[in-house]
XYZ file of N, CA, C and O in Angstrom:
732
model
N 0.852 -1.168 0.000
C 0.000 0.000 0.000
C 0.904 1.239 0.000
O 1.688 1.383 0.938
N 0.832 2.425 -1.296
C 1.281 3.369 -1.046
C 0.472 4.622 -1.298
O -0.099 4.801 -2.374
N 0.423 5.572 -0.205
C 0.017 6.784 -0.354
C 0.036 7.944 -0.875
O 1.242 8.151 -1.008
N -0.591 8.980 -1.319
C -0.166 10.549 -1.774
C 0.689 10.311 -2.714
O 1.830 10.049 -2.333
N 0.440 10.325 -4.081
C 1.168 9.995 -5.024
C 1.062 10.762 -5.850
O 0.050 10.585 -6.530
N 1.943 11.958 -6.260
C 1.616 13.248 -6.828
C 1.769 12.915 -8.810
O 2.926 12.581 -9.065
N 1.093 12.947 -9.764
C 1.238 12.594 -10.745
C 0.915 13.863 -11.944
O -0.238 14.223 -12.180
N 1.927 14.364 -12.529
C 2.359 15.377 -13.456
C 2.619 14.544 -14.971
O 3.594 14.019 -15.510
N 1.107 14.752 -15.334
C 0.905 14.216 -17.152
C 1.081 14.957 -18.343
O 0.063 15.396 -18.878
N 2.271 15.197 -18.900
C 2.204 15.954 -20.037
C 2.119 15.049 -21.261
O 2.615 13.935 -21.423
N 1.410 15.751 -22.048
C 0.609 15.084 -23.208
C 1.266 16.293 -24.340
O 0.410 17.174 -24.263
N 2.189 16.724 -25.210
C 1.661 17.720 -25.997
C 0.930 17.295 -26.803
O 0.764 16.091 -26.998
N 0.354 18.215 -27.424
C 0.673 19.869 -27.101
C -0.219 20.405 -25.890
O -0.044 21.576 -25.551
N -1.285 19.528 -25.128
C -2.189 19.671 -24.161
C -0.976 20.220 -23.116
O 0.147 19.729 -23.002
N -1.595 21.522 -22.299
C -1.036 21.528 -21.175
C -0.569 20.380 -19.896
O -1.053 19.273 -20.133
N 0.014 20.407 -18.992
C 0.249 19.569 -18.311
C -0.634 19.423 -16.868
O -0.716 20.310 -16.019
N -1.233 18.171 -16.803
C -2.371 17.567 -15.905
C -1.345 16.927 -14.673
O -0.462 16.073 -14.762
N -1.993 17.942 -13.133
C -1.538 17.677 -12.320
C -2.457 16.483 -11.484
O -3.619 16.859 -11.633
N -2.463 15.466 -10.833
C -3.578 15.237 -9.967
C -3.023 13.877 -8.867
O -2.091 13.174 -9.257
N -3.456 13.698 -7.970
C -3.216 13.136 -6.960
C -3.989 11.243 -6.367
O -5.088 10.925 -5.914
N -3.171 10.719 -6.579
C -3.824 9.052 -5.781
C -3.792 8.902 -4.455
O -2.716 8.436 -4.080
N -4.551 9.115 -3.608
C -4.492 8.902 -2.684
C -4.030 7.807 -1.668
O -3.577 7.777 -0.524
N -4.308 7.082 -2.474
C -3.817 5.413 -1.836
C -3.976 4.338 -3.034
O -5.002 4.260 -3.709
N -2.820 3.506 -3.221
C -2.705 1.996 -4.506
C -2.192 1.336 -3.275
O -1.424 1.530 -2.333
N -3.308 0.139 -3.947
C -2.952 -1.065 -2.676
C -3.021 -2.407 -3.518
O -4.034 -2.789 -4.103
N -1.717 -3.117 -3.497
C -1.504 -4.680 -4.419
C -2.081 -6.019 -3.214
O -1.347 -6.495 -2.347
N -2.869 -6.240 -3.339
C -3.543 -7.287 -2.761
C -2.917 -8.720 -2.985
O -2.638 -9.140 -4.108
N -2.706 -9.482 -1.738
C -2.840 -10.905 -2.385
C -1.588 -11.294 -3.485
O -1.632 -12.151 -4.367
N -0.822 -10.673 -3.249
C 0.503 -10.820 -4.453
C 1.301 -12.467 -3.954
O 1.671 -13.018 -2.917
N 1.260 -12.701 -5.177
C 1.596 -14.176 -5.095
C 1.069 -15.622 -5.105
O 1.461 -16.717 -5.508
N -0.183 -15.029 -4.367
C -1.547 -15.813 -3.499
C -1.619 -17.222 -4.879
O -1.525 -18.355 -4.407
N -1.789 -17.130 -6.614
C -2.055 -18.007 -7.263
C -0.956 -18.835 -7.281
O -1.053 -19.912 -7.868
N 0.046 -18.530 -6.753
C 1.443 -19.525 -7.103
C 2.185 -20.188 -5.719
O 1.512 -20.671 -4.809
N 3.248 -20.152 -5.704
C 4.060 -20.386 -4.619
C 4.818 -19.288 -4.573
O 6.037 -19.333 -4.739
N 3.848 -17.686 -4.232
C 4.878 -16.775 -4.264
C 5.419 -16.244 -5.333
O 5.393 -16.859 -6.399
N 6.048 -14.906 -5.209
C 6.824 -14.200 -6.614
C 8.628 -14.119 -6.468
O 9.222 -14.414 -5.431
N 9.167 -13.749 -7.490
C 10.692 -13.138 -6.721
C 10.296 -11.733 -6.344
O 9.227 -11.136 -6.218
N 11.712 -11.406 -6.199
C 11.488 -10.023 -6.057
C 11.734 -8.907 -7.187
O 11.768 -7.684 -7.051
N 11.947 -9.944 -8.724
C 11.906 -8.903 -9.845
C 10.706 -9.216 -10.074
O 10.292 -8.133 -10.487
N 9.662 -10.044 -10.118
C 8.179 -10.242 -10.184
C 7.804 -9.344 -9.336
O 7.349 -8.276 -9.746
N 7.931 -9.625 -7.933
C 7.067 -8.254 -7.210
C 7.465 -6.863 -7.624
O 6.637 -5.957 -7.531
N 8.626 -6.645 -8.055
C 8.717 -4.889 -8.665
C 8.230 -4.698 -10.066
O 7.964 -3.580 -10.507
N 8.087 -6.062 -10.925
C 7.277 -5.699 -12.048
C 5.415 -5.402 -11.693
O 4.635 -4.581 -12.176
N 5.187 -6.703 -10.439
C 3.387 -6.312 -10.669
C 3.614 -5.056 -10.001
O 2.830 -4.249 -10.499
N 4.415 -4.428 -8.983
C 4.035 -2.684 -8.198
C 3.969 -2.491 -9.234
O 2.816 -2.438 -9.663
N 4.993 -2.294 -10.150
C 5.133 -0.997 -11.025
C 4.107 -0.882 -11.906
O 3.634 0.194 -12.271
N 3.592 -2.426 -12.414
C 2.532 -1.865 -13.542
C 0.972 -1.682 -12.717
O 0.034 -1.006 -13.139
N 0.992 -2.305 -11.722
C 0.205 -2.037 -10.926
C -0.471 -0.551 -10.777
O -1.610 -0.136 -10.987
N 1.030 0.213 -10.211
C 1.082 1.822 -9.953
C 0.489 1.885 -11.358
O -0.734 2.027 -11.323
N 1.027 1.818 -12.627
C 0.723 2.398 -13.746
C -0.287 2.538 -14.227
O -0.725 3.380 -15.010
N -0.831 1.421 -13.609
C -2.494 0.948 -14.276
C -3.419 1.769 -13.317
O -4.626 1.939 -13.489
N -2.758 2.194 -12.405
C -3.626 2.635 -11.400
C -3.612 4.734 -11.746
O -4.612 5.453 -11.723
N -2.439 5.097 -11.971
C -2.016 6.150 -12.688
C -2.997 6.385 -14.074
O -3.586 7.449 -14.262
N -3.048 5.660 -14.661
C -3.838 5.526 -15.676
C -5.580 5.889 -15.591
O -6.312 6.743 -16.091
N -5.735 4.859 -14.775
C -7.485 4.759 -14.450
C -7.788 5.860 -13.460
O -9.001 6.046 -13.367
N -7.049 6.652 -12.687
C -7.116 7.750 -11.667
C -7.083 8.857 -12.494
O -7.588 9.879 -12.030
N -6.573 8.908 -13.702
C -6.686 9.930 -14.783
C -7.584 10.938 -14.782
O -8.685 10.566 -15.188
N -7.491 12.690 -14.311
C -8.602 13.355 -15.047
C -9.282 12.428 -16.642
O -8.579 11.720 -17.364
N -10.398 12.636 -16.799
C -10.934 12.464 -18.514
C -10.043 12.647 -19.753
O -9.833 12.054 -20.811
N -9.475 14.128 -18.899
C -9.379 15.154 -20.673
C -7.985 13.883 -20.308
O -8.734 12.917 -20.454
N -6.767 13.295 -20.004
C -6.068 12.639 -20.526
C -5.943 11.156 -20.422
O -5.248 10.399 -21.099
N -6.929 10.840 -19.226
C -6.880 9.080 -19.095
C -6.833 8.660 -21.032
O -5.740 8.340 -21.498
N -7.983 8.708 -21.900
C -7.764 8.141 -22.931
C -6.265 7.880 -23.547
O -5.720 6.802 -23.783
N -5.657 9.529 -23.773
C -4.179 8.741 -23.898
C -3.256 8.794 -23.488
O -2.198 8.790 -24.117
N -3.426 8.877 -22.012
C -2.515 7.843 -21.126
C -2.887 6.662 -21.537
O -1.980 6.372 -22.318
N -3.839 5.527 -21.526
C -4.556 4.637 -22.068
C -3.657 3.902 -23.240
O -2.918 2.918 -23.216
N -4.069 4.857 -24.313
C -2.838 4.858 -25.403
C -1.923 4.818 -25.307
O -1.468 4.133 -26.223
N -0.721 5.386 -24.280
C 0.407 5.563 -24.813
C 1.121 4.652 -23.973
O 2.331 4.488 -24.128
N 0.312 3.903 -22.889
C 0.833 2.390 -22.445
C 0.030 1.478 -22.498
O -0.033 0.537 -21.706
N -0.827 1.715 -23.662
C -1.251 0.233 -24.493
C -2.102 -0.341 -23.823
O -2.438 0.357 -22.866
N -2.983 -1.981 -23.913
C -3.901 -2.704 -22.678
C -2.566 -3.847 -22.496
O -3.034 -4.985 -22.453
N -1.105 -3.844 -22.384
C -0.330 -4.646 -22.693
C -0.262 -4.786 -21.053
O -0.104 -5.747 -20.300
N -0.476 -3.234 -20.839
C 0.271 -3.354 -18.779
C -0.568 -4.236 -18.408
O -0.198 -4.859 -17.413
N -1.604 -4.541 -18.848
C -1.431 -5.722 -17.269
C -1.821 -7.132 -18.574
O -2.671 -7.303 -19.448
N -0.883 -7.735 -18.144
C -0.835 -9.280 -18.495
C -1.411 -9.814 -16.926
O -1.829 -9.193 -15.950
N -1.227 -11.150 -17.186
C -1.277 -12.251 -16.761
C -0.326 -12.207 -15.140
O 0.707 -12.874 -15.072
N -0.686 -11.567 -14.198
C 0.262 -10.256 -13.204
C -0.396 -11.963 -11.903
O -1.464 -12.538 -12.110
N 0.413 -12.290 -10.943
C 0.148 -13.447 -10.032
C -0.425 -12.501 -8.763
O 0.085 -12.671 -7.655
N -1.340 -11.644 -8.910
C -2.075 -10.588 -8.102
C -4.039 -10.845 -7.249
O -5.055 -11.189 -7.853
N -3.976 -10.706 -6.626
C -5.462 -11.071 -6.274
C -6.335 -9.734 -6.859
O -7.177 -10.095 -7.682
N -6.317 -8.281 -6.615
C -6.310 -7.162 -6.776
C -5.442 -6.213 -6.421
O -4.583 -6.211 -5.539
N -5.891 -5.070 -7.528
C -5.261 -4.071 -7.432
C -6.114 -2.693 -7.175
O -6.431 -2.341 -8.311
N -6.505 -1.987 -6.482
C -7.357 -1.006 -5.859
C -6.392 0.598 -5.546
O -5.277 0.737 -5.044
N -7.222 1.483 -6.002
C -6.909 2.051 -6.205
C -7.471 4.081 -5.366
O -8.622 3.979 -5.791
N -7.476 4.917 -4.946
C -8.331 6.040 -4.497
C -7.881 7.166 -5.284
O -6.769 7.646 -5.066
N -8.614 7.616 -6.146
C -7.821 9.209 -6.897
C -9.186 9.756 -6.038
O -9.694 10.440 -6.927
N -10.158 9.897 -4.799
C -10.306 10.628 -4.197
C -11.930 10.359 -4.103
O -12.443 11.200 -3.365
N -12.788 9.517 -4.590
C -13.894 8.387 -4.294
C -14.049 7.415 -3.477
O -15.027 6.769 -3.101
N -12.791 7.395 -3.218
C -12.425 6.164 -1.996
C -11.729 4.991 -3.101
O -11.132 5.301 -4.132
N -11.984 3.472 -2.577
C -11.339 2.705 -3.418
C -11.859 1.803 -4.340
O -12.791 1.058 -4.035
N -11.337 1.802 -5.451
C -12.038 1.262 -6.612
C -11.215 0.099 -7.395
O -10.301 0.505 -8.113
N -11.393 -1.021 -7.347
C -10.805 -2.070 -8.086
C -10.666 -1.235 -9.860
O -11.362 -0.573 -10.629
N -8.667 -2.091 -9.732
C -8.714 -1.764 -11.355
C -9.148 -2.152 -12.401
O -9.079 -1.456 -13.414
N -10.010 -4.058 -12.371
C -10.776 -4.609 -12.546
C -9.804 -5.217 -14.256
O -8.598 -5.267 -14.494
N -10.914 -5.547 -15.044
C -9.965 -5.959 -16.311
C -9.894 -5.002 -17.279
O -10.802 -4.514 -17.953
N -8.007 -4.649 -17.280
C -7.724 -3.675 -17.292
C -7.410 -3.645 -19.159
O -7.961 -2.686 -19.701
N -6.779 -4.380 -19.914
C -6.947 -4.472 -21.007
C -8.518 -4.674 -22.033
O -8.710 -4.690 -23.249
N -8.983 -4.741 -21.421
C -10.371 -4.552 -21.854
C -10.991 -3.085 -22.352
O -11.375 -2.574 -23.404
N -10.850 -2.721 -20.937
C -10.601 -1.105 -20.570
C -9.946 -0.228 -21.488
O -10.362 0.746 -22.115
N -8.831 -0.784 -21.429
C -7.491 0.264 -21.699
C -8.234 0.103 -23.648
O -8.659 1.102 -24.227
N -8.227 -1.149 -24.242
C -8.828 -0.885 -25.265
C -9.952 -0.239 -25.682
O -9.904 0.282 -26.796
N -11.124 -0.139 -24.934
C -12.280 0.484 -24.886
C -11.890 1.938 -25.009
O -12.608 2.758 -25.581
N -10.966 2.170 -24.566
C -10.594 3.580 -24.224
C -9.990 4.410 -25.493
O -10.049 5.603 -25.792
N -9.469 3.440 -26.023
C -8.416 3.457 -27.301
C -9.476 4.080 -28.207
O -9.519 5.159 -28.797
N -10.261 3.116 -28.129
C -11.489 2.910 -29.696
C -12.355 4.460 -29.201
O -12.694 5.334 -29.999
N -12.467 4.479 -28.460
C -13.292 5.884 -27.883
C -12.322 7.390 -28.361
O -12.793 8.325 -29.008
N -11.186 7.318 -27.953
C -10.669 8.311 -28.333
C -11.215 9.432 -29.716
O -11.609 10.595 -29.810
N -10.934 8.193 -30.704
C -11.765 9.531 -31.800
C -12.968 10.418 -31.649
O -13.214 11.542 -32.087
N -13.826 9.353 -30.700
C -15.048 10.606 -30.607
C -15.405 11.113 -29.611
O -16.478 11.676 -29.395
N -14.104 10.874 -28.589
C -13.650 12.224 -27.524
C -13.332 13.787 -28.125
O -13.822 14.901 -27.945
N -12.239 13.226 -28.936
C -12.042 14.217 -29.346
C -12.726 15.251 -29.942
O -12.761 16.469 -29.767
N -13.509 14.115 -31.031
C -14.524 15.108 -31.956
C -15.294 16.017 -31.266
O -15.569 17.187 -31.534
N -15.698 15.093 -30.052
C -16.880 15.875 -28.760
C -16.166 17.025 -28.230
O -16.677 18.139 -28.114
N -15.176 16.777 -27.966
C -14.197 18.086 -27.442
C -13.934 19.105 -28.402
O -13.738 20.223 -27.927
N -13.891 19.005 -29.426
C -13.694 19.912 -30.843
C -14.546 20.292 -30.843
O -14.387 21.396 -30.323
N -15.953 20.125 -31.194
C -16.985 20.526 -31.189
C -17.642 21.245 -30.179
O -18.671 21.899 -30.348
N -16.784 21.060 -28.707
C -17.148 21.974 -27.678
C -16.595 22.883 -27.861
O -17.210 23.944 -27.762
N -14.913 22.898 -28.280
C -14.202 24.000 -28.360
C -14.823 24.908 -29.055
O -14.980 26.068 -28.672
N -15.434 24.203 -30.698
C -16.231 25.771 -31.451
C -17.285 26.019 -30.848
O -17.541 27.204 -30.634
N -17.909 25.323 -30.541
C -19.081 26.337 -29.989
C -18.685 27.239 -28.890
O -19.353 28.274 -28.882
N -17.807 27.151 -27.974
C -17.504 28.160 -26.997
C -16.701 29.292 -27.855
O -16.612 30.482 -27.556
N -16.152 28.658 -28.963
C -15.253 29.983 -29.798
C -16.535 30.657 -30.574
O -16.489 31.851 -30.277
N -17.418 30.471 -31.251
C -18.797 30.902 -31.882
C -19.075 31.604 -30.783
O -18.938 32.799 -31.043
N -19.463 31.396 -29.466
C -20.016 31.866 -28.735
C -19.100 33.157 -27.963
O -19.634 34.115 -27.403
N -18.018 32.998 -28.046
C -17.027 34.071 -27.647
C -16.867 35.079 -28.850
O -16.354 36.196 -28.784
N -17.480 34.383 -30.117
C -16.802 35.138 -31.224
C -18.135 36.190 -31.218
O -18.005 37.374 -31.530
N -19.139 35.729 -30.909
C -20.867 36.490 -30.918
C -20.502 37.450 -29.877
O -20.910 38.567 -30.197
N -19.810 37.446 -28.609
C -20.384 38.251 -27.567
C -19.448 39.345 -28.199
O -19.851 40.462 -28.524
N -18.177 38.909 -28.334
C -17.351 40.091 -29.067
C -17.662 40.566 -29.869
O -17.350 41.748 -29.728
N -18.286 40.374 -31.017
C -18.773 41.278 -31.859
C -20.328 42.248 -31.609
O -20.539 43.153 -32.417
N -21.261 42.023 -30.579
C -22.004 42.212 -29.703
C -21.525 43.176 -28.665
O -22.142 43.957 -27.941
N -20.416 42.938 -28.776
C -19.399 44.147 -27.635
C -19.275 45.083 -28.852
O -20.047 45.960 -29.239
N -18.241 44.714 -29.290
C -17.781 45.986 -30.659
C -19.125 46.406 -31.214
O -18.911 47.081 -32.221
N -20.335 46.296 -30.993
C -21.240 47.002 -32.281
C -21.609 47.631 -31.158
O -22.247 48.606 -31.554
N -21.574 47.645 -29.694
C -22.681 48.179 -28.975
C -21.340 49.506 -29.231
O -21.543 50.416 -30.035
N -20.099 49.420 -28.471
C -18.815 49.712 -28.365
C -19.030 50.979 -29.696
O -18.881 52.179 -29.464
N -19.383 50.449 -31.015
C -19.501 51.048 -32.261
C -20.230 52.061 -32.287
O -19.934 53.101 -32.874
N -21.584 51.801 -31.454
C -23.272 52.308 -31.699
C -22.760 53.977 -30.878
O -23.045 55.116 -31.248
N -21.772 53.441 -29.453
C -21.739 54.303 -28.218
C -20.843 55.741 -29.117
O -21.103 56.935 -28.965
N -19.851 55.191 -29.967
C -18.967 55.739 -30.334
C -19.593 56.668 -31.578
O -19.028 57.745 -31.763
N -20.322 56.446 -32.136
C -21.174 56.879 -33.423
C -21.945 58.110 -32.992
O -22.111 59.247 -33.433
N -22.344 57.411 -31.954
C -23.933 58.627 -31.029
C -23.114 59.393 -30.283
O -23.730 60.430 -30.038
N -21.835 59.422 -29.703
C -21.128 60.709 -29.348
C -20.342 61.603 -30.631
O -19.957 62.755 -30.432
N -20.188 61.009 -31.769
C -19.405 61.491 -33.190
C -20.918 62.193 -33.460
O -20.955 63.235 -34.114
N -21.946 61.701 -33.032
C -22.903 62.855 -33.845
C -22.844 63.931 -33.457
O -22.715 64.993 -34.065
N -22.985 63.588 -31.855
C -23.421 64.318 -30.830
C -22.617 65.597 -30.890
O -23.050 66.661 -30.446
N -21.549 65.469 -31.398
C -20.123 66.141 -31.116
C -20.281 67.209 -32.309
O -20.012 68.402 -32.166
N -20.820 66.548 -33.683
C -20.745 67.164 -34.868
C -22.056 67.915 -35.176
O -22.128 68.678 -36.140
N -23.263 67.654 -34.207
C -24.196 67.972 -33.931
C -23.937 69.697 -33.471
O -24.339 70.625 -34.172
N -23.322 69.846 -32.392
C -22.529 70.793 -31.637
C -21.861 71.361 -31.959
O -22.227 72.513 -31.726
N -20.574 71.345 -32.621
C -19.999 72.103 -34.020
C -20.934 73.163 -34.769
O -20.725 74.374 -34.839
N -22.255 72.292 -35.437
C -23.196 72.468 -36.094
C -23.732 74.044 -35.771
O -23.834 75.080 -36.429
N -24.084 73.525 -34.036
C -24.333 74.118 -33.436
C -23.765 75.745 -33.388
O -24.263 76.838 -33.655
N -22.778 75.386 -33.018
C -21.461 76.644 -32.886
C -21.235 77.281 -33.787
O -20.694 78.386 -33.778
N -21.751 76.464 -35.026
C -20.912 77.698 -36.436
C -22.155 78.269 -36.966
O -21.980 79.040 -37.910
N -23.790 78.016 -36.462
C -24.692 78.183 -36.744
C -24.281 79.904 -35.652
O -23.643 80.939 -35.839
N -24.767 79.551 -35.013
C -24.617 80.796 -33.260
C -23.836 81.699 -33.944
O -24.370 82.782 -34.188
N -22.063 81.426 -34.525
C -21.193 82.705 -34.872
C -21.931 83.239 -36.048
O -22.225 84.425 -36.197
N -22.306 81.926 -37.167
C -22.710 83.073 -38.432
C -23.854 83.937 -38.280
O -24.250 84.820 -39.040
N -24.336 83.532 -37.148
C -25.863 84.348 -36.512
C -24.901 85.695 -36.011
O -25.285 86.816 -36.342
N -24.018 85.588 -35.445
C -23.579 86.642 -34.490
C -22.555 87.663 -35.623
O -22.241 88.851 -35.700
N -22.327 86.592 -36.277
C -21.009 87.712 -37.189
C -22.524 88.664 -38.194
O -22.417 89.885 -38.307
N -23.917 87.871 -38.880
C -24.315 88.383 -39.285
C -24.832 89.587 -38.590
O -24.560 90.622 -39.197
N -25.423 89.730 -37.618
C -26.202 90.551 -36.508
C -24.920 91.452 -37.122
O -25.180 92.055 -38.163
N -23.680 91.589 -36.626
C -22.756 92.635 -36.351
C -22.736 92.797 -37.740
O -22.903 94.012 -37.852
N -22.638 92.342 -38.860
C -22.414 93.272 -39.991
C -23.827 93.653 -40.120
O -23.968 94.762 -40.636
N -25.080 92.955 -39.747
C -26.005 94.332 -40.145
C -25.861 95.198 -39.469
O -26.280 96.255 -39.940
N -25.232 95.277 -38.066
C -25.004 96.542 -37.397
C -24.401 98.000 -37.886
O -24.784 99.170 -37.896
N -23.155 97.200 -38.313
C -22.411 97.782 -39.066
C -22.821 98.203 -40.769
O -22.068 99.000 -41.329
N -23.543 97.867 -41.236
C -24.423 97.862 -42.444
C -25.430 99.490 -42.189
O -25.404 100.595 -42.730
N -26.185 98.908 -41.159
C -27.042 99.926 -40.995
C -26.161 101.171 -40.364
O -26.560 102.267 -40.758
N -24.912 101.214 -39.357
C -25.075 102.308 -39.204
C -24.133 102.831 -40.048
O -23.834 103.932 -39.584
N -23.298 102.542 -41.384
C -23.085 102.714 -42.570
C -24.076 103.499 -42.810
O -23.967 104.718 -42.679
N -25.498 102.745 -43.304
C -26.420 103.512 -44.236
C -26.709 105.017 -43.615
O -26.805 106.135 -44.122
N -26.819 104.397 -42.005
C -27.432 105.974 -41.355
C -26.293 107.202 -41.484
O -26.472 108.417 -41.398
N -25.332 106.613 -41.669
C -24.166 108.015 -41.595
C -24.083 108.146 -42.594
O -23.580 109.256 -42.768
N -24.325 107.546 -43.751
C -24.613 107.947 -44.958
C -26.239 108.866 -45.268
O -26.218 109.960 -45.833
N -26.829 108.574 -45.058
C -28.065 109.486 -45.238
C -28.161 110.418 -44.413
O -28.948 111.266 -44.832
N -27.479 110.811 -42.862
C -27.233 112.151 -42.218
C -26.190 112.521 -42.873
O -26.158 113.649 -42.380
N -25.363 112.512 -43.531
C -24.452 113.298 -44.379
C -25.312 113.844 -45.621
O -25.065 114.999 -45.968
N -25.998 113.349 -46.112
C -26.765 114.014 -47.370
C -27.747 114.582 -47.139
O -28.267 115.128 -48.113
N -28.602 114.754 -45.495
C -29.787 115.187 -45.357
C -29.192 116.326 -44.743
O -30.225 116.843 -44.318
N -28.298 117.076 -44.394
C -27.792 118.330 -44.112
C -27.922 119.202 -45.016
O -27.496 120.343 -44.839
């Protein structure tokens, strides 16, 4: 039985999957025979651990972990069970090439399922952003009026004001012109 077993899965190009076994426990080792050596008992730990590494897997990489050590790990192992806790408590690794193939054949339409999640969250990121930029667009448009509106405004007011002053100047033109001739 070994505990707290810290396990760091890199897959590229997938980021790297951290996650934790709480407890692998090899049952009964030997129990079908007269006993193992001791390069038999470090082969069933190890594939033991592996198989157990494997099936404790987050989702997004058990499949190929799965894959990339085959349903070969567990042969024909002189083991009663192998049990396992990634944090459910404990779960037999049960028949593990069975599995490990099942897993294999599944892969393609993991993926596809995962692809197909990816676009729709990119569709859906790609909608809100452009939903941003038009509102973003609309805000920016209605102050460019607003602005040119006001301008509008302003050059309306001076040509009002420059006109006023030249009729001022207009008329009192005319009037100093007609008191000069009415003398």
């Amino acid at each position: 039985k070994i505990r707290n077993i810290s396990i760091s899965a890199s897959l590229p190009p997938l980021p790297a999957v951290r996650y934790v076994l709480k407890e692998v426990e090899v049952q009964d080792v030997g129990k079908k025979g007269d006993g193992v050596y001791l390069y038999e008992f470090i082969e069933i730990f190890i594939r033991a651990l592996l198989m157990s590494v494997v099936k404790g897997a987050p989702e997004s990489v058990q499949v190929n972990l799965a894959s990339a050590f085959g349903e070969d790990l567990w042969k024909n192992l002189d083991v009663g069970h192998v049990l396992f806790d990634s944090g459910a408590g404990l779960e037999k690794i049960g028949e593990f090439a069975g599995w490990a193939s099942a897993q294999a054949a599944l892969m393609p339409l993991k993926m596809a399922a995962m692809g197909a999640e990816i676009g729709a969250k990119t569709v859906g990121m790609g909608v809100k952003m452009n939903m941003e930029a038009l509102k973003i667009g609309s805000e920016l448009t209605g102050a460019a009026t607003k602005a040119q509106t006001g301008a509008i405004n302003q050059q309306v007011a001076i040509g009002a004001k420059a006109a006023e002053e030249a009729a001022k100047v207009s008329l009192a033109f005319s009037n100093g012109f007609a008191k000069a001739f009415t003398r």
